Short mmCIF file of C-alpha atoms and ligand atoms in Angstrom, two decimals:
data_model
loop_
_atom_site.label_atom_id
_atom_site.label_comp_id
_atom_site.label_asym_id
_atom_site.label_seq_id
_atom_site.Cartn_x
_atom_site.Cartn_y
_atom_site.Cartn_z
CA UNK T 4 25.22 -24.14 17.66
CA UNK T 5 29.01 -24.36 17.22
CA UNK T 6 31.08 -21.56 18.75
CA UNK T 7 33.96 -19.65 17.16
CA UNK T 8 36.29 -17.51 19.26
CA UNK T 9 38.23 -14.60 17.78
CA UNK T 10 41.14 -12.63 19.23
CA UNK T 11 43.79 -10.13 18.17
CA UNK T 12 47.35 -10.60 19.45
CA UNK T 13 50.80 -9.00 19.32
CA UNK T 14 51.37 -5.57 17.76
CA UNK T 15 48.07 -4.21 16.46
CA UNK T 16 47.57 -3.20 12.84
CA UNK T 17 45.04 -1.23 10.84
CA UNK T 18 42.47 -3.62 9.39
CA UNK T 19 42.25 -5.87 12.44
CA UNK T 20 38.81 -4.42 13.20
CA UNK T 21 37.71 -5.07 9.66
CA UNK T 22 38.96 -8.67 9.98
CA UNK T 23 37.02 -9.20 13.25
CA UNK T 24 33.89 -7.74 11.65
CA UNK T 25 34.14 -10.06 8.67
CA UNK T 26 34.79 -13.18 10.77
CA UNK T 27 31.92 -12.32 13.13
CA UNK T 28 29.33 -11.34 10.52
CA UNK T 29 30.15 -14.21 8.15
CA UNK T 30 30.12 -16.62 11.10
CA UNK T 31 26.69 -15.43 12.26
CA UNK T 32 25.33 -15.49 8.70
CA UNK T 33 26.36 -19.14 8.51
CA UNK T 34 24.84 -20.23 11.81
CA UNK T 35 27.76 -20.00 14.26
CA UNK T 36 27.83 -18.36 17.68
CA UNK T 37 30.65 -15.82 17.85
CA UNK T 38 32.78 -15.12 20.91
CA UNK T 39 35.16 -12.18 21.18
CA UNK T 40 38.21 -12.67 23.38
CA UNK T 41 39.75 -9.49 24.83
CA UNK T 42 43.49 -8.68 24.90
CA UNK T 43 44.76 -11.67 22.95
CA UNK T 44 46.19 -14.66 24.82
CA UNK T 45 46.04 -12.69 28.08
CA UNK T 46 42.24 -12.51 27.88
CA UNK T 47 42.16 -16.14 26.81
CA UNK T 48 43.90 -17.20 30.02
CA UNK T 49 41.75 -14.80 32.10
CA UNK T 50 38.55 -15.92 30.37
CA UNK T 51 37.69 -12.41 29.25
CA UNK T 52 35.08 -13.57 26.74
CA UNK T 53 31.99 -11.88 25.29
CA UNK T 54 29.34 -12.96 22.85
CA UNK T 55 29.41 -10.86 19.71
CA UNK T 56 26.38 -10.01 17.62
CA UNK T 57 26.21 -8.34 14.24
CA UNK T 58 25.69 -4.93 15.84
CA UNK T 59 28.66 -5.30 18.17
CA UNK T 60 30.97 -5.11 15.18
CA UNK T 61 29.19 -2.14 13.64
CA UNK T 62 31.06 1.15 13.22
CA UNK T 63 34.50 -0.47 13.38
CA UNK T 64 35.24 -1.16 9.71
CA UNK T 65 37.00 2.15 9.22
CA UNK T 66 38.74 2.36 12.60
CA UNK T 67 42.43 1.59 13.16
CA UNK T 68 43.49 -0.44 16.20
CA UNK T 69 41.43 -3.34 17.47
CA UNK T 70 38.30 -2.99 19.60
CA UNK T 71 39.10 -6.40 21.16
CA UNK T 72 42.46 -4.88 22.12
CA UNK T 73 45.76 -6.66 21.89
CA UNK T 74 48.48 -7.76 24.27
CA UNK T 75 51.72 -9.63 24.55
CA UNK T 76 51.88 -12.33 27.22
CA UNK T 77 54.92 -14.13 28.59
CA UNK T 78 52.67 -16.38 30.68
CA UNK T 79 51.06 -17.80 27.56
CA UNK T 80 54.47 -19.02 26.42
CA UNK T 81 54.48 -21.45 29.36
CA UNK T 82 52.76 -24.83 29.35
CA UNK T 83 50.75 -23.78 32.39
CA UNK T 84 49.42 -20.69 30.59
CA UNK T 85 48.53 -22.69 27.50
CA UNK T 86 46.66 -25.29 29.57
CA UNK T 87 44.69 -22.49 31.25
CA UNK T 88 43.69 -21.19 27.82
CA UNK T 89 42.60 -24.63 26.58
CA UNK T 90 40.60 -25.25 29.77
CA UNK T 91 38.75 -21.91 29.37
CA UNK T 92 37.94 -22.59 25.72
CA UNK T 93 36.70 -26.11 26.46
CA UNK T 94 34.62 -24.97 29.46
CA UNK T 95 32.78 -22.48 27.25
CA UNK T 96 32.38 -24.96 24.41
CA UNK T 97 34.44 -22.91 21.94
CA UNK T 98 35.20 -25.31 19.10
CA UNK T 99 37.22 -23.05 16.81
CA UNK T 100 39.62 -20.18 17.40
CA UNK T 101 40.65 -17.44 14.96
CA UNK T 102 43.90 -15.69 15.90
CA UNK T 103 44.64 -12.40 14.16
CA UNK T 104 48.30 -11.58 14.74
CA UNK T 105 51.88 -11.85 13.63
CA UNK T 106 54.50 -14.56 13.65
CA UNK T 107 54.66 -14.84 17.46
CA UNK T 108 50.88 -15.13 17.68
CA UNK T 109 51.03 -17.88 15.03
CA UNK T 110 53.43 -19.86 17.27
CA UNK T 111 50.85 -19.72 20.06
CA UNK T 112 48.03 -20.59 17.63
CA UNK T 113 49.91 -23.67 16.40
CA UNK T 114 50.39 -24.85 19.98
CA UNK T 115 46.66 -24.45 20.74
CA UNK T 116 45.88 -26.38 17.57
CA UNK T 117 48.16 -29.20 18.72
CA UNK T 118 46.37 -29.16 22.08
CA UNK T 119 43.06 -29.91 20.38
CA UNK T 120 41.53 -26.48 19.66
CA UNK T 121 40.88 -26.09 15.94
CA UNK T 122 42.83 -22.93 15.25
CA UNK T 123 43.26 -20.47 12.34
CA UNK T 124 45.68 -17.60 11.75
CA UNK T 125 45.07 -14.30 9.95
CA UNK T 126 48.28 -12.30 9.26
CA UNK T 127 47.82 -9.21 11.42
CA UNK T 128 51.01 -7.15 11.36
CA UNK T 129 52.20 -4.01 9.59
CA UNK T 130 55.62 -5.62 8.98
CA UNK T 131 54.67 -7.84 6.01
CA UNK T 132 56.98 -10.45 7.49
CA UNK T 133 54.86 -13.59 7.24
CA UNK T 134 55.79 -16.14 4.57
CA UNK T 135 53.31 -17.50 2.02
CA UNK T 136 51.24 -14.34 1.83
CA UNK T 137 51.97 -11.39 -0.43
CA UNK T 138 50.52 -8.97 2.13
CA UNK T 139 49.78 -8.79 5.82
CA UNK T 140 46.89 -6.90 7.42
CA UNK T 141 47.76 -3.21 7.85
CA UNK T 142 50.85 -3.20 5.64
CA UNK T 143 49.14 -1.28 2.84
CA UNK T 144 47.69 1.30 5.25
CA UNK T 145 51.08 1.77 6.87
CA UNK T 146 52.66 2.40 3.46
CA UNK T 147 50.12 5.14 2.86
CA UNK T 148 50.77 6.72 6.27
CA UNK T 149 54.54 6.62 5.68
CA UNK T 150 54.21 7.98 2.14
CA UNK T 151 52.18 10.94 3.38
CA UNK T 152 54.69 11.65 6.15
CA UNK T 153 57.56 11.59 3.65
CA UNK T 154 55.68 14.16 1.55
CA UNK T 155 55.55 16.50 4.55
CA UNK T 156 59.23 16.03 5.30
CA UNK T 157 60.13 16.64 1.67
CA UNK T 158 58.52 20.12 1.79
CA UNK T 159 60.61 21.39 4.65
CA UNK T 160 63.81 19.58 3.61
CA UNK T 161 63.56 21.24 0.23
CA UNK T 162 63.22 24.75 1.70
CA UNK T 163 66.36 24.22 3.78
CA UNK T 164 68.38 22.11 1.34
CA UNK T 165 68.68 19.20 3.74
CA UNK T 166 68.88 15.43 3.73
CA UNK T 167 66.03 13.73 5.56
CA UNK T 168 66.88 10.37 7.13
CA UNK T 169 63.63 8.61 8.00
CA UNK T 170 63.40 5.53 10.22
CA UNK T 171 60.43 3.25 9.74
CA UNK T 172 59.23 0.13 11.53
CA UNK T 173 59.41 -3.45 10.29
CA UNK T 174 61.24 -5.19 13.11
CA UNK T 175 63.97 -7.19 11.32
CA UNK T 176 62.36 -6.78 7.91
CA UNK T 177 62.69 -4.04 5.30
CA UNK T 178 59.37 -4.30 3.47
CA UNK T 179 57.92 -1.05 4.84
CA UNK T 180 61.10 0.89 3.97
CA UNK T 181 61.37 -0.64 0.52
CA UNK T 182 57.76 -0.24 -0.58
CA UNK T 183 57.24 3.23 0.94
CA UNK T 184 60.65 4.29 -0.40
CA UNK T 185 59.71 3.36 -3.94
CA UNK T 186 56.29 4.97 -3.56
CA UNK T 187 58.01 8.19 -2.45
CA UNK T 188 60.86 8.30 -4.94
CA UNK T 189 63.53 8.44 -2.23
CA UNK T 190 67.27 8.52 -2.90
CA UNK T 191 68.46 5.59 -0.78
CA UNK T 192 66.85 2.68 1.07
CA UNK T 193 68.66 0.83 3.84
CA UNK T 194 67.14 -2.54 4.76
CA UNK T 195 68.44 -5.34 6.99
CA UNK T 196 68.25 -7.90 4.19
CA UNK T 197 70.88 -6.16 2.04
CA UNK T 198 74.34 -4.69 2.66
CA UNK T 199 74.91 -0.97 2.15
CA UNK T 200 77.90 1.36 1.94
CA UNK T 201 77.45 4.65 3.77
CA UNK T 202 80.38 6.27 1.87
CA UNK T 203 78.82 5.39 -1.46
CA UNK T 204 75.41 6.70 -0.35
CA UNK T 205 76.95 9.95 0.96
CA UNK T 206 78.84 10.46 -2.29
CA UNK T 207 75.67 9.91 -4.32
CA UNK T 208 73.72 12.40 -2.21
CA UNK T 209 76.50 14.99 -2.55
CA UNK T 210 76.50 14.57 -6.33
CA UNK T 211 72.75 15.06 -6.35
CA UNK T 212 73.01 18.40 -4.55
CA UNK T 213 75.86 19.44 -6.88
CA UNK T 214 73.55 18.72 -9.84
CA UNK T 215 70.97 21.08 -8.32
CA UNK T 216 68.80 18.89 -6.10
CA UNK T 217 67.29 20.80 -3.17
CA UNK T 218 66.65 17.84 -0.89
CA UNK T 219 67.32 14.15 -0.48
CA UNK T 220 65.51 11.40 1.36
CA UNK T 221 67.08 8.31 2.88
CA UNK T 222 64.82 5.55 4.21
CA UNK T 223 66.12 3.41 7.04
CA UNK T 224 64.39 0.27 8.25
CA UNK T 225 64.60 0.04 12.05
CA UNK T 226 66.35 -3.33 11.72
CA UNK T 227 69.36 -1.56 10.18
CA UNK T 228 70.00 0.91 12.99
CA UNK T 229 69.09 4.34 14.29
CA UNK T 230 68.24 7.13 11.86
CA UNK T 231 70.04 9.61 14.09
CA UNK T 232 73.34 7.74 13.81
CA UNK T 233 73.00 7.25 10.07
CA UNK T 234 72.19 10.96 9.62
CA UNK T 235 75.37 11.85 11.53
CA UNK T 236 77.49 9.52 9.39
CA UNK T 237 76.06 10.99 6.18
CA UNK T 238 76.74 14.51 7.46
CA UNK T 239 80.31 13.54 8.34
CA UNK T 240 81.02 11.96 4.95
CA UNK T 241 79.16 14.39 2.70
CA UNK T 242 79.18 17.70 4.54
CA UNK T 243 75.44 17.98 3.84
CA UNK T 244 72.95 19.22 6.43
CA UNK T 245 70.95 16.22 7.68
CA UNK T 246 67.91 15.73 9.92
CA UNK T 247 66.59 12.45 11.29
CA UNK T 248 62.98 11.50 11.95
CA UNK T 249 61.65 8.37 13.61
CA UNK T 250 58.07 7.84 12.46
CA UNK T 251 57.35 5.38 15.29
CA UNK T 252 53.84 4.28 16.22
CA UNK T 253 52.20 6.86 13.96
CA UNK T 254 52.72 4.14 11.34
CA UNK T 255 50.45 1.71 13.17
CA UNK T 256 47.39 3.98 13.30
CA UNK T 257 44.85 5.54 11.01
CA UNK T 258 41.84 4.39 9.08
CA UNK T 259 42.57 1.19 7.13
CA UNK T 260 43.01 1.56 3.38
CA UNK T 261 40.36 0.22 1.00
CA UNK T 262 42.80 -2.57 0.15
CA UNK T 263 43.14 -3.64 3.79
CA UNK T 264 39.36 -3.55 4.26
CA UNK T 265 38.70 -5.74 1.23
CA UNK T 266 41.63 -8.08 1.98
CA UNK T 267 40.39 -8.69 5.54
CA UNK T 268 36.77 -9.06 4.43
CA UNK T 269 37.87 -11.78 2.02
CA UNK T 270 39.92 -13.62 4.63
CA UNK T 271 37.08 -13.47 7.18
CA UNK T 272 34.79 -15.08 4.65
CA UNK T 273 37.36 -17.74 3.76
CA UNK T 274 38.06 -18.73 7.35
CA UNK T 275 34.37 -19.49 7.94
CA UNK T 276 34.33 -21.61 4.77
CA UNK T 277 37.36 -23.56 6.07
CA UNK T 278 35.61 -24.09 9.41
CA UNK T 279 32.57 -25.43 7.60
CA UNK T 280 34.84 -27.90 5.77
CA UNK T 281 36.55 -28.82 9.08
CA UNK T 282 39.96 -27.82 7.71
CA UNK T 283 42.04 -26.45 10.62
CA UNK T 284 45.55 -25.72 11.87
CA UNK T 285 46.07 -23.29 9.01
CA UNK T 286 46.90 -19.63 8.40
CA UNK T 287 45.38 -17.58 5.61
CA UNK T 288 46.89 -15.03 3.28
CA UNK T 289 46.83 -13.75 -0.26
CA UNK T 290 48.94 -15.11 -3.10
CA UNK T 291 48.50 -13.82 -6.65
CA UNK T 292 45.21 -12.19 -5.60
CA UNK T 293 43.75 -15.48 -4.34
CA UNK T 294 42.98 -16.05 -0.66
CA UNK T 295 45.05 -19.12 0.18
CA UNK T 296 45.91 -21.12 3.30
CA UNK T 297 48.82 -23.20 4.55
CA UNK T 298 49.47 -25.23 7.68
CA UNK T 299 51.28 -23.38 10.47
CA UNK T 300 54.18 -25.81 10.08
CA UNK T 301 54.52 -24.99 6.41
CA UNK T 302 54.63 -21.28 7.25
CA UNK T 303 57.22 -21.78 10.00
CA UNK T 304 59.43 -23.72 7.61
CA UNK T 305 59.16 -21.33 4.67
CA UNK T 306 61.87 -18.86 3.79
CA UNK T 307 61.12 -15.34 4.99
CA UNK T 308 62.57 -13.13 2.28
CA UNK T 309 61.91 -9.83 0.51
CA UNK T 310 59.08 -10.62 -1.85
CA UNK T 311 59.60 -9.79 -5.49
CA UNK T 312 62.66 -8.05 -7.00
CA UNK T 313 61.72 -4.66 -5.60
CA UNK T 314 65.25 -3.59 -4.66
CA UNK T 315 66.42 -4.24 -8.17
CA UNK T 316 63.54 -2.13 -9.47
CA UNK T 317 64.47 0.64 -7.05
CA UNK T 318 68.13 0.65 -8.16
CA UNK T 319 67.13 1.48 -11.70
CA UNK T 320 64.90 4.32 -10.53
CA UNK T 321 67.53 6.39 -8.67
P1 ADP V 8 53.35 -10.82 16.87
O1 ADP V 8 52.25 -11.80 16.90
O2 ADP V 8 52.92 -9.47 16.38
O3 ADP V 8 54.59 -11.34 16.18
P2 ADP V 8 54.64 -11.31 19.44
O4 ADP V 8 55.85 -11.93 18.84
O5 ADP V 8 54.84 -10.37 20.58
O6 ADP V 8 53.78 -10.50 18.38
O7 ADP V 8 53.69 -12.50 19.89
C1 ADP V 8 52.42 -12.25 20.48
C2 ADP V 8 52.15 -13.22 21.60
O8 ADP V 8 52.13 -14.56 21.08
C3 ADP V 8 53.24 -13.28 22.69
O9 ADP V 8 53.09 -12.27 23.66
C4 ADP V 8 53.01 -14.65 23.28
O10 ADP V 8 51.94 -14.63 24.21
C5 ADP V 8 52.60 -15.47 22.06
N1 ADP V 8 53.77 -16.18 21.56
C6 ADP V 8 54.84 -15.68 20.91
N2 ADP V 8 55.76 -16.63 20.65
C7 ADP V 8 55.29 -17.77 21.20
C8 ADP V 8 55.77 -19.10 21.28
N3 ADP V 8 56.95 -19.47 20.76
N4 ADP V 8 55.00 -20.02 21.93
C9 ADP V 8 53.81 -19.67 22.45
N5 ADP V 8 53.30 -18.44 22.39
C10 ADP V 8 54.01 -17.49 21.78
O1 F6P V 9 55.51 -5.94 14.72
C1 F6P V 9 54.93 -4.68 14.59
C2 F6P V 9 55.83 -3.62 15.20
O2 F6P V 9 55.19 -2.36 15.02
C3 F6P V 9 57.26 -3.58 14.65
O3 F6P V 9 57.34 -2.95 13.41
C4 F6P V 9 57.97 -2.85 15.77
O4 F6P V 9 59.33 -3.20 15.81
C5 F6P V 9 57.25 -3.34 17.00
O5 F6P V 9 55.99 -3.84 16.57
C6 F6P V 9 57.02 -2.28 18.05
O6 F6P V 9 56.47 -2.90 19.15
P1 F6P V 9 55.77 -2.14 20.37
O7 F6P V 9 54.36 -1.88 19.96
O8 F6P V 9 55.84 -3.12 21.48
O9 F6P V 9 56.51 -0.88 20.61
#
């Protein structure tokens, strides 16, 4: 019986559990032995392995986080750490490895693949910052969490005639801010990919209040800067009352959306099909509603840009 290892690495995201469940159950259904590796590359180097049966992945489909847990490891970035990982996998006869994680985790996965472990990547990050996939695991759930939070802020901002400046995650990418901003009908969206003019934004907000608006919302991607500082600048330039909110790790939790559950179920199925065909060294994703795959190298060399013309769409909506 061939063995498949599965781990989650880097920042967790909602839907990772659903991805593990799909990989494990589809693997078992197709005659593989499934091994769970705890705490990402850390557990790989420490040989923290466990056999997973169908029941072991029961009751996790709708839970955020990852029951295998996740970690970041500096040691794994060294050749010594990587050799330890390969030795542990070979000793236990693990032929294939599925890595659920973000860009950094993909770098590690590509190295393991080059070292002779047939490796696969599933895009596990809320940031939506992986090329050659329209979505990453957890991104949709995060958008829903952020959209709900904005609704709450809107209520109180409206009562007090204030401007709410909301900082969201995304590392150096603006996808969360842009998508959640459009979904929430906000007044301005600041993302690292595009320049902005704080005077122009302040003027626009002031005009809005003069026309009778009772609140305004400004979305700030963390890659742009701190919401608190931007709120102060807007207050200075517009004279409006501002409040800043950093949504923080709230965005990374919660039950995965139906979309994330189906998306991950499809990728889990596909990865087992690729293993059966002995295609390896690839990362999966979704493009135009198809589950697709590309070599790690192709992903590393692809342009990482805002997908679609969403900012243009937004500009016509405000
Ligand atoms: P994410 O996968 O969410 O982008 P990180 O960038 O923190 O998160 O990467 C997760 C882990 O992947 C790191 O802690 C490290 O162990 C491993 N990793 C990251 N970059 C590299 C690299 N260039 N070479 C080898 N391993 C890496
Ligand atoms: O990559 C996911 C992410 O949540 C980013 O959006 C954020 O910048 C970072 O991870 C936060 O990392 P940590 O969990 O280490 O605080």
